[in-house]
XYZ file of C-alpha atoms in Angstrom:
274
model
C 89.944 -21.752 85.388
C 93.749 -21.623 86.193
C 94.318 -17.937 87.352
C 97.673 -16.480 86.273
C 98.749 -14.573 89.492
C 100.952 -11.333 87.500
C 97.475 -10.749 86.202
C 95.193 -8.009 87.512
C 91.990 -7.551 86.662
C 92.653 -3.199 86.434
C 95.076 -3.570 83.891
C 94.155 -3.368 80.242
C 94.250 -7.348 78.823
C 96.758 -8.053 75.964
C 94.724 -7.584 72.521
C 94.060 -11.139 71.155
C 96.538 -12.538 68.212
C 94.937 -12.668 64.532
C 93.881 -15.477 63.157
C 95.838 -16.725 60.601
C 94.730 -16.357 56.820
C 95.282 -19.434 55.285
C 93.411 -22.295 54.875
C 95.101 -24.581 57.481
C 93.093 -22.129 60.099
C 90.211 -23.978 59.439
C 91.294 -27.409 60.711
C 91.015 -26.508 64.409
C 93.068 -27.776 66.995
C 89.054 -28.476 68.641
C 87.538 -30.336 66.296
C 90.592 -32.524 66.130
C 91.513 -32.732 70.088
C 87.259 -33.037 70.796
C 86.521 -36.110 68.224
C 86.556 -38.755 70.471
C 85.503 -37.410 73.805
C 82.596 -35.678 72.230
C 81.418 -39.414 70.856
C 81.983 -41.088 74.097
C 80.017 -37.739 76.419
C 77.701 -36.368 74.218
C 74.805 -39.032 74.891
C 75.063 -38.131 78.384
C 73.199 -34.673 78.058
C 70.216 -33.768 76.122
C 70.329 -32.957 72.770
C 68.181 -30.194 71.003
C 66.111 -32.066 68.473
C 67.317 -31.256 64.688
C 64.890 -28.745 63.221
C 63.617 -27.005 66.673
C 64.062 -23.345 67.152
C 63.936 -21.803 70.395
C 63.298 -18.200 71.567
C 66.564 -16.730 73.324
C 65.012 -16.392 76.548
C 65.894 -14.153 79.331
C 67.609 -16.367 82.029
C 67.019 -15.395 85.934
C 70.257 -14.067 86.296
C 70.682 -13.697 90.199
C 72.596 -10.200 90.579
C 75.418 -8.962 92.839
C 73.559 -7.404 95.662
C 71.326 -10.764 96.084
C 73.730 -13.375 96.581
C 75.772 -10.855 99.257
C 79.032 -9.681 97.231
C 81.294 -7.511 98.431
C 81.883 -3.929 96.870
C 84.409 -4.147 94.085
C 88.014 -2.460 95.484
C 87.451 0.492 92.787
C 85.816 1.224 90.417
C 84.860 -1.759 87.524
C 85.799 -0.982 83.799
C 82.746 -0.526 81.257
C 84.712 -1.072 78.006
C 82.478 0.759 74.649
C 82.988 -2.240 72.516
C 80.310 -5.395 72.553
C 82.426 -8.887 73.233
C 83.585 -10.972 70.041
C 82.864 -14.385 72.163
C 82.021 -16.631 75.036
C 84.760 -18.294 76.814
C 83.686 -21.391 78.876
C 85.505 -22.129 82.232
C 85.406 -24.788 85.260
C 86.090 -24.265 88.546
C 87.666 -27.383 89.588
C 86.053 -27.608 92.344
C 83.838 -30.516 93.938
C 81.513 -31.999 91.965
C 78.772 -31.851 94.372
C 75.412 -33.147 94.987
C 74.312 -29.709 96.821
C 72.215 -28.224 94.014
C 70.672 -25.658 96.658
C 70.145 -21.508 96.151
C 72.597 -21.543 99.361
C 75.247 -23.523 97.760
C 75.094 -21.548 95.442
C 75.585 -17.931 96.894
C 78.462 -19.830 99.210
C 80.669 -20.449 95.577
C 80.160 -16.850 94.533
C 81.157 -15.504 97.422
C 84.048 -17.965 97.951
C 85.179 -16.992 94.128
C 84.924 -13.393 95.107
C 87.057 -13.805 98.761
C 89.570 -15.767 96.557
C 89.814 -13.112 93.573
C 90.109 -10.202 95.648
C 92.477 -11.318 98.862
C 93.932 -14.085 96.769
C 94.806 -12.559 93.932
C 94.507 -9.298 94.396
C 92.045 -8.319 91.403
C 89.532 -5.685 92.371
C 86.482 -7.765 92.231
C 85.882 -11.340 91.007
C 86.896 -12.263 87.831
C 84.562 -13.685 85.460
C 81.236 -12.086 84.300
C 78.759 -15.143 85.399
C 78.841 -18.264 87.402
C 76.753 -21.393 87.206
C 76.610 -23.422 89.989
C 75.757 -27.137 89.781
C 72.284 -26.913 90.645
C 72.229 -24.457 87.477
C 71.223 -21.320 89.338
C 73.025 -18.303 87.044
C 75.090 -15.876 89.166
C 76.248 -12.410 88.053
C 80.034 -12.228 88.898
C 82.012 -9.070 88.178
C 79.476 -6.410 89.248
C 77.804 -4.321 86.157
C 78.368 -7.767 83.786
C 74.102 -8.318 84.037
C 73.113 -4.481 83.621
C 75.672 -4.506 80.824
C 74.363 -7.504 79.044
C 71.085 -6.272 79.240
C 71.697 -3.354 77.413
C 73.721 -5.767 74.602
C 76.034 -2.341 73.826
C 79.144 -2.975 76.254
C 81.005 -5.457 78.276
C 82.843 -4.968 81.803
C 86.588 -5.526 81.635
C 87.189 -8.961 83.608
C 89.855 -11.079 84.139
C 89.001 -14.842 83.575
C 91.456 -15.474 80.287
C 94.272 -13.612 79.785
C 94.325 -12.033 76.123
C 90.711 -11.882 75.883
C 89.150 -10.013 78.945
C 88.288 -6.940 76.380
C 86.614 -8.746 73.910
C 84.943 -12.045 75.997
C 82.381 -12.886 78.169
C 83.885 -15.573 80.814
C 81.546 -18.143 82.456
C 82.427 -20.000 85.490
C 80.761 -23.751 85.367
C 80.849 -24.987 89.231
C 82.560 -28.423 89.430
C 85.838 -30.409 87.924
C 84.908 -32.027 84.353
C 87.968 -33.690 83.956
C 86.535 -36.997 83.730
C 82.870 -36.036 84.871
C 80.534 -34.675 82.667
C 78.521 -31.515 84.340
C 74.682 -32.401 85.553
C 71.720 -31.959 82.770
C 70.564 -29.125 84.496
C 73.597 -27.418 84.692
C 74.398 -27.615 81.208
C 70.929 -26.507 79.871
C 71.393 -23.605 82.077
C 74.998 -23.250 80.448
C 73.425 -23.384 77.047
C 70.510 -20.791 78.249
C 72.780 -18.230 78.946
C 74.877 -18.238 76.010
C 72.127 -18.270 73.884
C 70.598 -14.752 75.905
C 74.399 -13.831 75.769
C 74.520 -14.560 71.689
C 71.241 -13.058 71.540
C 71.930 -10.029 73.279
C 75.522 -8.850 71.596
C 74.701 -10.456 68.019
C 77.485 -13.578 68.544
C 76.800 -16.754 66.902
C 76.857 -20.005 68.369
C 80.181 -20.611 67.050
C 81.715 -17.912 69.207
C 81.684 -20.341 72.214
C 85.518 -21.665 73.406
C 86.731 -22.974 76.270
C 89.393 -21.348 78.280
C 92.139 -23.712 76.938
C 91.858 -22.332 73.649
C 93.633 -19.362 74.626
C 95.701 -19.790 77.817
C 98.067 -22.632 78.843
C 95.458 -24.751 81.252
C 93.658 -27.948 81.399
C 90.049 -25.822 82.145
C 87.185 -26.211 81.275
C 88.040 -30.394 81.599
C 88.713 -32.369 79.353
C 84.237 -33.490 79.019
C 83.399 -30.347 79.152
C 85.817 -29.164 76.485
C 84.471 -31.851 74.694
C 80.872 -30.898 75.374
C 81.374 -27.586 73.373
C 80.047 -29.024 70.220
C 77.450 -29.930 71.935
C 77.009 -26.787 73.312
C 77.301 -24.796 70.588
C 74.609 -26.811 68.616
C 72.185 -26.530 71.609
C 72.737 -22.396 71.543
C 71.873 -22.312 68.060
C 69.046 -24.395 67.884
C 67.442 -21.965 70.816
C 68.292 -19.130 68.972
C 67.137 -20.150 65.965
C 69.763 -19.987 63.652
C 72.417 -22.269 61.701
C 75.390 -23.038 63.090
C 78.499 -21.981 61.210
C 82.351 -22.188 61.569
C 83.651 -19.356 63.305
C 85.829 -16.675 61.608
C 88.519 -16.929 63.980
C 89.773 -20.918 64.440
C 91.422 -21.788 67.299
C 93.790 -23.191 65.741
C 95.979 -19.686 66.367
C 96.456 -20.463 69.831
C 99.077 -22.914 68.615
C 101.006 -20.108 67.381
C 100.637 -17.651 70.684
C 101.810 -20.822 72.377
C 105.053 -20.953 70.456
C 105.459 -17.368 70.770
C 105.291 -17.204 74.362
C 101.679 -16.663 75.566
C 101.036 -16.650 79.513
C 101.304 -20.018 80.709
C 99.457 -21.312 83.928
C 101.119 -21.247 87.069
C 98.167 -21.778 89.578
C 96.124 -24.990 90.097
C 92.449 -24.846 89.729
C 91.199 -23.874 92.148
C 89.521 -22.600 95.490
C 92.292 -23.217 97.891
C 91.224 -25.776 100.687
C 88.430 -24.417 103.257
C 87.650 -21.800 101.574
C 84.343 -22.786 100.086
C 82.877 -23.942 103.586
């Protein structure tokens, strides 16, 4: 997740660019960038089986108050509108073997310190977190009561452009040229599918943060992994997977129009995450 540093999370996000309408939107700048890593990753994490429906069920979502996070620096934004998608992150961090409840609360917390005396956003930036031993964290506080209601969305500050109308998931580790753990990723594709589920999304509605913002996140496997993904959400939920309304390809065009680039590497600076 690179982290433009002009951008605070208590400012109102740019509204997102429409998509084009013309036909060329549906060759997307993923399918065509995704081909061949998705072929050479894809084996490495389960599949759902073709045909098999799953219920949407509730992940355990470990709130705010229970992994220790600080007070938000005033008061968080409940926007009135549901989000329009998901958008998938990494935190280039280490890719490590610590799959414990402890490691766990030490990233959120880490994120949070960084966010907040780092950057100087009023409370950590995306909505949810999963670490690598696939525990679910809540991030900004009021994303979880929010989601389960399914009416509104807090106003975050993972991708610039789309922190009104996303939900932004933090995936613990660097998938640059690593793919994430099994667990992990089922517990990726869990809470999409409660996220889909709960605001009416379809599967489709699942990016990754490079289709929006000038940064190598979520890593080049786990970018490619969103395929994946997004067949995996839509087998638990039950329903056919279709294109989405709204190609990616139109990032090509904010890029040549001047949208935010990155200017921060990814990510926790060095001791912070102890």
């Amino acid at each position: 997740m690179t982290l433009p540093a002009p951008h605070r999370a208590s400012a109102p996000a740019a509204a997102s660019a429409p998509a084009p309408a013309t036909a060329s939107a549906r060759y997307s700048r993923r399918s065509v960038l995704t081909g061949a890593f998705a072929l050479a990753t894809a084996a490495a994490l389960p599949v759902a089986a073709a045909g098999r429906a799953y219920s949407a069920a509730v992940p355990n979502i470990i709130g705010c108050s229970a992994w220790g996070a600080r007070a938000a620096s005033e008061p968080v934004v409940v926007l009135a509108n549901r989000p329009e998608r998901i958008v998938v992150h990494h935190t280039a961090t280490a890719n490590v073997t610590d799959y414990s409840k402890q490691r766990a609360y030490a990233l959120a917390k880490a994120i949070q310190t960084y966010h907040m005396d780092a950057q100087g956003w009023i409370d950590t930036g995306q909505h949810f977190t999963v670490s690598r031993g696939a525990f679910v964290l809540e991030g900004r506080h009021n994303s979880l009561a929010e989601l389960n209601t399914g009416r509104r969305q807090v106003r975050a500050a993972h991708c610039v452009g789309q922190n009104t109308v996303s939900i932004g998931i933090e995936n613990e580790g660097t998938y640059t040229s690593a793919t994430p753990p099994a667990a992990q990723f089922a517990a990726l594709a869990d809470l999409c599918a409660h996220i889909c589920s709960q605001y009416g999304l379809p599967a489709s509605e699942i990016y990754g943060h490079r289709d929006f913002n000038a940064t190598s996140c979520p890593g080049d496997r786990l970018y490619a992994l969103l395929p994946t993904l997004r067949k995996d959400v839509a087998a638990r939920l039950g329903t056919p997977l279709s294109e989405s309304e709204e190609d990616p390809v139109w990032d090509l065009v904010r890029q040549a129009t001047g949208r935010p680039a990155a200017t921060l590497g990814e990510y926790l600076p060095a001791g912070l995450l102890r």
